[in-house]
Coordinates of C-alpha atoms in Angstrom, one line a residue:
X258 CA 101.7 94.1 137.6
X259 CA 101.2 97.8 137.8
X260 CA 102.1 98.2 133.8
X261 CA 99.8 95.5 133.4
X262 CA 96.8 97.4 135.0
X263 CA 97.7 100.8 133.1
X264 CA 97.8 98.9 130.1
X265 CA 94.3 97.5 130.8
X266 CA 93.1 101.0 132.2
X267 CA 94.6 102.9 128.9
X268 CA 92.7 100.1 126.8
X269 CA 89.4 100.4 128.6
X270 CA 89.8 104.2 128.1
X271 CA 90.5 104.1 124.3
X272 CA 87.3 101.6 124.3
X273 CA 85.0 104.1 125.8
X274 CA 86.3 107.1 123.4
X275 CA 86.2 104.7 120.6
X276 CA 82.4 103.7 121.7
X277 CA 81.2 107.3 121.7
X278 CA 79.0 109.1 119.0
X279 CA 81.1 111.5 116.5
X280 CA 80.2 115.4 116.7
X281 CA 80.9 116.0 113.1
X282 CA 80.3 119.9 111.9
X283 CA 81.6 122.0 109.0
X284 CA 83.6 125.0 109.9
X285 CA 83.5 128.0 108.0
X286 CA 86.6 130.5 108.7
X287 CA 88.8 132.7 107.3
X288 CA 91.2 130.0 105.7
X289 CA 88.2 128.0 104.5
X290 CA 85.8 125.3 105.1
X291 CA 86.6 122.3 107.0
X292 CA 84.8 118.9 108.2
X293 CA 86.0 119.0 112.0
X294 CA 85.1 116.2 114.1
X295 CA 85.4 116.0 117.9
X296 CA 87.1 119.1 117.7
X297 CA 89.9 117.9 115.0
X298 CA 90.3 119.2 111.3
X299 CA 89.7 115.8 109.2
X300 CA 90.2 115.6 105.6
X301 CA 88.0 112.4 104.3
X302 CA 90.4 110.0 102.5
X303 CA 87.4 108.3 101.5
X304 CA 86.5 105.3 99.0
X305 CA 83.1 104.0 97.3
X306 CA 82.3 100.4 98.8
X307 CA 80.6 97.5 98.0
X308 CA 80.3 93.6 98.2
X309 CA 79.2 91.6 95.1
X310 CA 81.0 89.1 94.3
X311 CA 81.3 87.5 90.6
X312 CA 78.1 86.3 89.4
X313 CA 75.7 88.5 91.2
X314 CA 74.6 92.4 90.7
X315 CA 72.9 94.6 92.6
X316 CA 70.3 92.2 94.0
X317 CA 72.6 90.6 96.0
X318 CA 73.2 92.5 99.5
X319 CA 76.0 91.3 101.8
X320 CA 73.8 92.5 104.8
X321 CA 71.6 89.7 104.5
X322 CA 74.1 87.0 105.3
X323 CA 75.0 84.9 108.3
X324 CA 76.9 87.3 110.4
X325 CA 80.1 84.8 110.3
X326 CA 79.8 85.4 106.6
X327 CA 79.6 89.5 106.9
X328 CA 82.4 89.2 109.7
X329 CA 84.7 87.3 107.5
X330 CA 84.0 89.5 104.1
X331 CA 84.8 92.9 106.9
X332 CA 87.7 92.4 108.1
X333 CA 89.2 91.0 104.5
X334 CA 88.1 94.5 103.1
X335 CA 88.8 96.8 105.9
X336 CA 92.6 95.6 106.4
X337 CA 93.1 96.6 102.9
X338 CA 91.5 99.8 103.5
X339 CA 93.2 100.6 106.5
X340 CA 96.2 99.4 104.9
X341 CA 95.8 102.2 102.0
X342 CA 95.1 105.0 104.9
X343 CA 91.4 105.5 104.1
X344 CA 89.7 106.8 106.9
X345 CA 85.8 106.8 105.6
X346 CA 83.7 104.5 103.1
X347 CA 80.5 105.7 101.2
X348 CA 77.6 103.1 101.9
X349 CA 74.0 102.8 100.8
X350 CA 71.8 102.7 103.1
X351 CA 70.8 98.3 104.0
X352 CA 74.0 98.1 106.3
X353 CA 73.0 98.1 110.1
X354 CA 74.4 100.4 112.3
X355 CA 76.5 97.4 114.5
X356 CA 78.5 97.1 111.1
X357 CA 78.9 100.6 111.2
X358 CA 80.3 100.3 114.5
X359 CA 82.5 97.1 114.2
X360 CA 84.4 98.9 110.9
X361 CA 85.0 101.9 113.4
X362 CA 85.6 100.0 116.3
X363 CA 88.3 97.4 114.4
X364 CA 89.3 99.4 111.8
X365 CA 89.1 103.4 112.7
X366 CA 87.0 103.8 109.6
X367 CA 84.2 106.4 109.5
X368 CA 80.9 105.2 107.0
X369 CA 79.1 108.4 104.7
X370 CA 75.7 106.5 105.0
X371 CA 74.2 107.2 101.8
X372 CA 70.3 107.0 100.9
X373 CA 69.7 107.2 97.3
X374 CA 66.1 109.4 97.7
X375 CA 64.8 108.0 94.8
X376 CA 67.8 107.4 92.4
X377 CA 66.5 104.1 91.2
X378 CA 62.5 104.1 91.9
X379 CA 60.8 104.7 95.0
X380 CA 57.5 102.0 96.6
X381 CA 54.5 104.6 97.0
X382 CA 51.5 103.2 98.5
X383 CA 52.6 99.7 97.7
X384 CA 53.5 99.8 94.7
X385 CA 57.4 99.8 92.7
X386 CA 57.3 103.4 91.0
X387 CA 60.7 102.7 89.1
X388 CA 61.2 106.6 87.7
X389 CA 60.4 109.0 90.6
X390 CA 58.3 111.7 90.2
X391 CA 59.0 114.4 93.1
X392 CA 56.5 116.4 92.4
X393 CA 54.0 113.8 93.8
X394 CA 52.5 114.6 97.0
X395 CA 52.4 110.4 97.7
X396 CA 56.3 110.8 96.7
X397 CA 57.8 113.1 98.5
X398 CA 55.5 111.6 102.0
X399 CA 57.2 108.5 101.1
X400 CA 60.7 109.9 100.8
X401 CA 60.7 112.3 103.7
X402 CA 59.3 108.8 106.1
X403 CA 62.1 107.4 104.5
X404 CA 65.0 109.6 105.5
X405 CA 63.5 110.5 109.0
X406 CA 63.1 106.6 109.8
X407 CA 67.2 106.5 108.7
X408 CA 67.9 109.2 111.0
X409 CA 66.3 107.6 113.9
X410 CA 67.7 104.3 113.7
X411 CA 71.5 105.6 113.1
X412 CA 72.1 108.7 114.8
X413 CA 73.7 108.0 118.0
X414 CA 75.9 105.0 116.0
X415 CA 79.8 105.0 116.5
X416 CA 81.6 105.5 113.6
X417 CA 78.6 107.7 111.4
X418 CA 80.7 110.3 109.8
X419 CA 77.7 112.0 108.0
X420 CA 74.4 111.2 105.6
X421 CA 74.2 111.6 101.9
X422 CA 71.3 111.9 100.1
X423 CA 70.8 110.7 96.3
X424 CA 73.3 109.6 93.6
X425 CA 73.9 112.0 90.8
X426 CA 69.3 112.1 90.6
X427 CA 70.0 115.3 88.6
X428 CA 71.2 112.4 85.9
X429 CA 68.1 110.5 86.9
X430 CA 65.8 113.0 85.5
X431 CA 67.2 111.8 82.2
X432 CA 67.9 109.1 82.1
X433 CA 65.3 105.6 83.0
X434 CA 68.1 102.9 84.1
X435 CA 71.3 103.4 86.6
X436 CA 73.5 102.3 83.8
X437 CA 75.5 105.5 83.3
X438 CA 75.1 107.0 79.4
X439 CA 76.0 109.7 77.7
X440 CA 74.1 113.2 78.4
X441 CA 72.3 115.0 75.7
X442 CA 73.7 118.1 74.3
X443 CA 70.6 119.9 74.0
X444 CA 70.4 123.1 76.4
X445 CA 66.7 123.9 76.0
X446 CA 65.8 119.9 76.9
X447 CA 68.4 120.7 79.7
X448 CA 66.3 123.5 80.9
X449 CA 63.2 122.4 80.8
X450 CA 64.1 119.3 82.5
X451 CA 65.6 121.6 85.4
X452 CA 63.0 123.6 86.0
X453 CA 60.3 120.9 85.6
X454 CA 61.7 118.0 86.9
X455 CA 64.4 119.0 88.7
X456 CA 63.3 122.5 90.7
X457 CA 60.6 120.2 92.7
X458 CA 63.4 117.6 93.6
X459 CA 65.8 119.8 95.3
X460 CA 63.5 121.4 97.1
X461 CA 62.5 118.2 98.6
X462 CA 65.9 117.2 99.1
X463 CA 66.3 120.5 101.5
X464 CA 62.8 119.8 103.4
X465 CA 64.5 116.3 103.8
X466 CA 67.5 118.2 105.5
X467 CA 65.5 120.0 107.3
X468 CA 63.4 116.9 108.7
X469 CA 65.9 115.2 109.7
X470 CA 68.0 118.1 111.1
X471 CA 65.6 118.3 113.8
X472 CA 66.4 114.8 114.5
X473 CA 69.7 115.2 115.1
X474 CA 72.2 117.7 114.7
X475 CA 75.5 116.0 115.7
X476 CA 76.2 115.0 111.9
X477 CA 76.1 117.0 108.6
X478 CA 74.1 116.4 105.6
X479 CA 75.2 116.1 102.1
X480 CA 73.4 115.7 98.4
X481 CA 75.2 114.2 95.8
X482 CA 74.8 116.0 92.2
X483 CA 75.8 114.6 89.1
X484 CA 78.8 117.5 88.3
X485 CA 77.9 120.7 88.9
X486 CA 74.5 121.0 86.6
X487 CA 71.5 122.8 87.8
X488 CA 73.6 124.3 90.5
X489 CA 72.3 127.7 89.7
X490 CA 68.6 125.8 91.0
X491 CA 70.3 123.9 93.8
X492 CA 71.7 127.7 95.2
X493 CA 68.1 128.5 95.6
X494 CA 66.2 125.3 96.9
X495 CA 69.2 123.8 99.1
X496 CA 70.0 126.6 101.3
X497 CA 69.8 124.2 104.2
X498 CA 72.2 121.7 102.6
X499 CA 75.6 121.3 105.0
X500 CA 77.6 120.2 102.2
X501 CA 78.0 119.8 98.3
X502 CA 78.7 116.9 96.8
X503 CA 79.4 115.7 94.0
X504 CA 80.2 112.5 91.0
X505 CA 82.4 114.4 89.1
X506 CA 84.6 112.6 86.2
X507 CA 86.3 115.2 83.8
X508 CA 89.6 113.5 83.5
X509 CA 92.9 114.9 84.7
X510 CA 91.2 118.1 86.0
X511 CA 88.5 119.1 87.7
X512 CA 89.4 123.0 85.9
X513 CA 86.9 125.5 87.8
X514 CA 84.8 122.9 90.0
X515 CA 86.3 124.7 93.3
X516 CA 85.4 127.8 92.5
X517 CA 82.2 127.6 91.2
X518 CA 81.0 125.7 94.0
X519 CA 82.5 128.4 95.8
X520 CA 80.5 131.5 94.5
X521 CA 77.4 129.8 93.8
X522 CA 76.9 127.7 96.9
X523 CA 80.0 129.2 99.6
X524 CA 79.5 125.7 100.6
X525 CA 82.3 122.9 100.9
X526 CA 82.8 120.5 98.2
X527 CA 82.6 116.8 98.7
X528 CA 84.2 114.7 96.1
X529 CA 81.4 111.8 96.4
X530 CA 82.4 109.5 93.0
X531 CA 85.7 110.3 91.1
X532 CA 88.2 108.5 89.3
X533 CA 89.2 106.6 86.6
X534 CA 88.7 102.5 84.7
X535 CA 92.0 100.6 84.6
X536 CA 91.3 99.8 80.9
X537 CA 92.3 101.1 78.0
X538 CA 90.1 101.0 74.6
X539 CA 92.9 101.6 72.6
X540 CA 95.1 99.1 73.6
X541 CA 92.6 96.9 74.8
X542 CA 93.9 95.4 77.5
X543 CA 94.3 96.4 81.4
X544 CA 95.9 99.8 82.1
X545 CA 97.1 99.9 85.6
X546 CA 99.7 103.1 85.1
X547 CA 96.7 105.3 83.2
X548 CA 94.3 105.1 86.5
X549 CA 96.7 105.5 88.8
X550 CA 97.9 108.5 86.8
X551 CA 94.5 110.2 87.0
X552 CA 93.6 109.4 90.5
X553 CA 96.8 111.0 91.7
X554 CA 96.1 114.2 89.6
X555 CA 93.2 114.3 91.1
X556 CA 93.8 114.1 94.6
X557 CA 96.7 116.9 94.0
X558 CA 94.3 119.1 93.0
X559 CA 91.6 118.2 95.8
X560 CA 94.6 118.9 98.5
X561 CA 95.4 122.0 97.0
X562 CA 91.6 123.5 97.7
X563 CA 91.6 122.5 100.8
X564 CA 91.4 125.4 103.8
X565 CA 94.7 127.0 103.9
X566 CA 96.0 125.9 101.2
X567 CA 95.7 129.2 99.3
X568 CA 93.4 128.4 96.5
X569 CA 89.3 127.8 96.9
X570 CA 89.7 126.7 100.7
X571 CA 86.3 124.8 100.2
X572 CA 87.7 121.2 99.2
X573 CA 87.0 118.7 102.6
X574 CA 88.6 115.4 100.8
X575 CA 87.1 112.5 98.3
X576 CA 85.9 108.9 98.0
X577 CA 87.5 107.6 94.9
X578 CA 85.4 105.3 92.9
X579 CA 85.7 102.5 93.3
X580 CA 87.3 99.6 95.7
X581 CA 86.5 97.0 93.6
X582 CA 85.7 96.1 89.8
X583 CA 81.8 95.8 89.4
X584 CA 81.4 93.1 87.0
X585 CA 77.5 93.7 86.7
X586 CA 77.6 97.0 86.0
X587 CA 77.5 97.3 81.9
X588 CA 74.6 94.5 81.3
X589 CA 73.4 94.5 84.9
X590 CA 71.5 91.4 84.4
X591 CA 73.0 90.0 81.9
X592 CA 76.5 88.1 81.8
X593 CA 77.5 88.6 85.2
X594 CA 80.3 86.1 85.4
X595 CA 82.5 88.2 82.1
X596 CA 84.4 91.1 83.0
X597 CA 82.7 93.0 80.1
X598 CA 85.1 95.3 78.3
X599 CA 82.5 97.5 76.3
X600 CA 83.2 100.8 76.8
X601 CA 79.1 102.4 77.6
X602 CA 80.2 106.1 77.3
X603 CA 82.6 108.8 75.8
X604 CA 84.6 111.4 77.9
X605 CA 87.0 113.6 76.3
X606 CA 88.7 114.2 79.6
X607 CA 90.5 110.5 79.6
X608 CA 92.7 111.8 76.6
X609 CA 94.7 108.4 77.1
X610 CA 92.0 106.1 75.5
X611 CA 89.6 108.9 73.8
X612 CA 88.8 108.9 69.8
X613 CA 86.3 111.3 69.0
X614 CA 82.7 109.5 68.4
X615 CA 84.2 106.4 70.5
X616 CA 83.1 105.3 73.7
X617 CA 86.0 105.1 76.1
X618 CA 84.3 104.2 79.6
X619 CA 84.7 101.0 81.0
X620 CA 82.0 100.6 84.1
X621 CA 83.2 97.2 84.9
X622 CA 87.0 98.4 85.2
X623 CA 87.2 101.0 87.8
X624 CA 88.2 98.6 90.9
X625 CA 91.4 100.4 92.7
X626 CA 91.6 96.6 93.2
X627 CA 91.0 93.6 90.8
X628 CA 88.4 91.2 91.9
X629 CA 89.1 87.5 92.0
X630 CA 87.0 84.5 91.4
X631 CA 84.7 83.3 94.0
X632 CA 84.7 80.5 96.4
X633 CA 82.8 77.8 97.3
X634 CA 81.9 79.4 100.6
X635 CA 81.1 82.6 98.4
X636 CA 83.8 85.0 99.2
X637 CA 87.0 86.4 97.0
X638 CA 90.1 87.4 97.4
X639 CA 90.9 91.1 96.3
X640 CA 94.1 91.7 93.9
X641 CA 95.4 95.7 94.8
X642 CA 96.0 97.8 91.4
X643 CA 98.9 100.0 91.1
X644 CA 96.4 102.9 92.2
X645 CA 96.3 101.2 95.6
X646 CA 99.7 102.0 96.4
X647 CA 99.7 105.4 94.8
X648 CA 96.6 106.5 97.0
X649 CA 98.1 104.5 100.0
X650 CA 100.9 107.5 99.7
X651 CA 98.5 110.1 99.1
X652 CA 96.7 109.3 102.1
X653 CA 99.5 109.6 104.2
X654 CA 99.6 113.2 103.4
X655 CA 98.2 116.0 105.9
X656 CA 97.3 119.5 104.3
X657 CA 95.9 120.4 107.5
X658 CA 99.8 120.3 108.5
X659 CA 102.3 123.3 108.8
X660 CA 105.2 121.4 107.6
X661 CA 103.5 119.5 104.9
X662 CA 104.3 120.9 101.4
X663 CA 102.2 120.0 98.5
X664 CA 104.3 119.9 95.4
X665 CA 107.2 118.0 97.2
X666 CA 104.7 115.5 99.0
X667 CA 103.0 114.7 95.5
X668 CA 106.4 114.8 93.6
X669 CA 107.9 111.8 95.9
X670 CA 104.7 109.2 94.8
X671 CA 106.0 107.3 91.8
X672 CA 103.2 105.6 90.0
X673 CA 106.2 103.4 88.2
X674 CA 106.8 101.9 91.6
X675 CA 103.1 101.4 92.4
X676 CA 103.0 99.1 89.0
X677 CA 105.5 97.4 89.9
X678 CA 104.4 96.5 93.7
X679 CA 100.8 95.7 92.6
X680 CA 102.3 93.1 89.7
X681 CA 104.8 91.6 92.7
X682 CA 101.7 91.8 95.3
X683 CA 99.3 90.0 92.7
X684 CA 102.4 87.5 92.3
X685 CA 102.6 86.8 96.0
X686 CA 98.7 86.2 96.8
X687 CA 98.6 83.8 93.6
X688 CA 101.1 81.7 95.1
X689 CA 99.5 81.5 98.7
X690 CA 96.8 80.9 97.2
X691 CA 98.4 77.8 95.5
X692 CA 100.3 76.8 98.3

């Protein structure tokens, strides 16, 4: 009886710590910069999220069905997370903060509640402005509501690990859709769009910060660039900016990122959008072992930049890109039920599938896990790549540690034996699925 009632006391206990508001801050010391929160060093194992299932793009919004339905499609995803040791999701702003709090409260994940400021078209005085201008007085009143309304209604929810604000917009300024393309090469067009277009928006993004910082304190505030361009602008308008972060895809390396975040900004680096498709253009086909190959090289090297760890100190984790395949994303509204395999841009970086003058990209194909058909009630079933179980043992890693060693931590994850669980795992759920 009496382990009985400790049991229920310890549970009641965990409850009320579990209920509680995060204090999330960045630390800067002399090993480096560090996200701590409640008083503990916490490197984000993080992941990009979303729900659309086949058929439907980004009209569709899982936050407007029956709360069974939401329930259901949560706990599906999060075990899987949880499973692979992520410990924070990114997530556009539409979710309510009680989802917030049940994925925290079920699961121990932590949500980056992102606003995109703009990224895709802003309402101004009642009307759909689909290219943002942030030089417009109407604009930036809009925007700056926007963020402080956010602010109000999340701040004191459980499980909030900090806001982001934008999605690559530097990109934006270029280019009229979201459908990622290829940059131009120009460096004057590059310049004048910088200072023209893109001096006014970072500026706003810090009065934003600054808005909603006297709101509430008890969470940091991020941007997210597109790389590292304009930086040399964003060091003078975003002084007020907790955090840096950034959609960064250059392949197996990310070279000099760390540092040059480092002396331009002495701010930490968040890896916001990273990664790599699980098809090959080459071959044509899937190519499990290729993405898993780059999204371990590239967590190595985010790990080795973090504080103490002897090289830029400024590296406070990642949210690989993506959970699941988008089948919308290379038509958008246009043949939503084929898992497209046109590749929509080139990068060198993916040496793997890369011919010069040939796109190499696959949008639709960067799913850590495969997404399966639909059913009748309108949910699916998830099908884990072979960079599910490579990241699942990166996760498990602490650099924070004093006995963790790098090299020999990353040298015992075999991405052979992450192919072959994800083909036995697919295996397995086909045949339950059957049966």
């Amino acid at each position: 009886m009496k382990t009985n009632f400790l049991k229920f006391i310890l549970f009641l206990f965990t409850s009320a710590v579990l209920a509680q508001t995060a204090n999330v801050s960045v630390v800067n010391n002399e090993e480096g910069m560090k996200l701590v929160v409640n008083g503990n060093d916490f490197m984000i194992n993080g992941m990009n999220w979303d729900y659309f299932p086949i058929g439907t793009n980004y009209s569709y919004s899982l936050w407007s069905q029956s709360d069974a339905f939401i329930k259901e499609a949560l706990d599906a995803e999060m075990s899987l997370l949880k499973n692979m040791g992520v410990n924070s999701i990114r997530v556009y702003t539409g979710i309510q903060p009680k989802w917030i709090q049940y994925i925290y409260e079920n699961y121990g994940i932590y949500t980056m509640l992102n606003h995109p400021f703009g990224r895709y078209g802003v309402m101004v005085n009642n009307t759909w402005v689909p290219v943002t201008n942030y030089s417009d007085e109407a604009t930036q009143k809009q925007l700056l509501l926007e963020v402080s309304e956010m602010v109000e209604a999340y701040k004191n929810t459980p499980g909030l690990l900090l806001y982001l604000l934008g999605n690559e917009n530097n990109y934006g300024l270029f280019w009229a859709g979201a459908e990622t393309e290829d940059f131009p090469d120009d460096e004057h067009e590059k310049q004048f769009i910088g200072e023209n277009r893109g001096r006014p928006m970072y500026k706003l993004m810090n009065d934003a910060v600054l808005k909603m910082k006297s709101i509430s304190t008890s969470h940091p505030f991020a941007i997210c660039n597109g790389d590292v361009l304009f930086i040399d602008i964003i060091a003078e308008e975003c002084k007020d900016v907790d955090i840096f972060g950034v959609n960064m895809y250059r392949g197996i390396s990310f070279v000099d990122a760390f540092q040059v975040v480092k002396e331009k900004l002495n701010k930490p680096i968040l890896f916001t959008e990273f990664g790599s498709d699980a098809f090959n253009t080459i071959k044509n086909k899937e190519d499990q072992k290729s993405q898993a190959y780059y999204n371990l090289a590239n967590w190595k090297e985010i790990y080795e930049n973090v504080a103490g760890q002897g090289k830029a100190g400024n590296a406070i984790g990642g949210y690989t890109f993506q959970f699941s395949d988008g089948w919308w994303k290379h038509g958008q509204t246009t043949d939503l039920d084929i898992h497209d395999t046109h590749a929509s841009w080139a990068n060198a970086g993916y040496k793997k599938d890369y011919k010069p003058g040939k796109n190499n990209m696959n949008e639709e194909w960067f799913g850590i896990c495969e997404k399966g058909p639909t059913n009748s009630r309108g949910l699916y079933k998830l099908y884990p790549r072979a960079a599910y179980y490579v990241l699942k043992e990166v996760h498990k890693i602490n650099p924070y540690s004093e006995k963790t060693t790098l090299d020999n931590a990353f040298k015992n994850i075999k991405i052979k034996n992450a192919v072959l669980l994800a083909r036995n795992e697919k295996e397995n759920i086909v045949k339950s699925i059957k049966n």
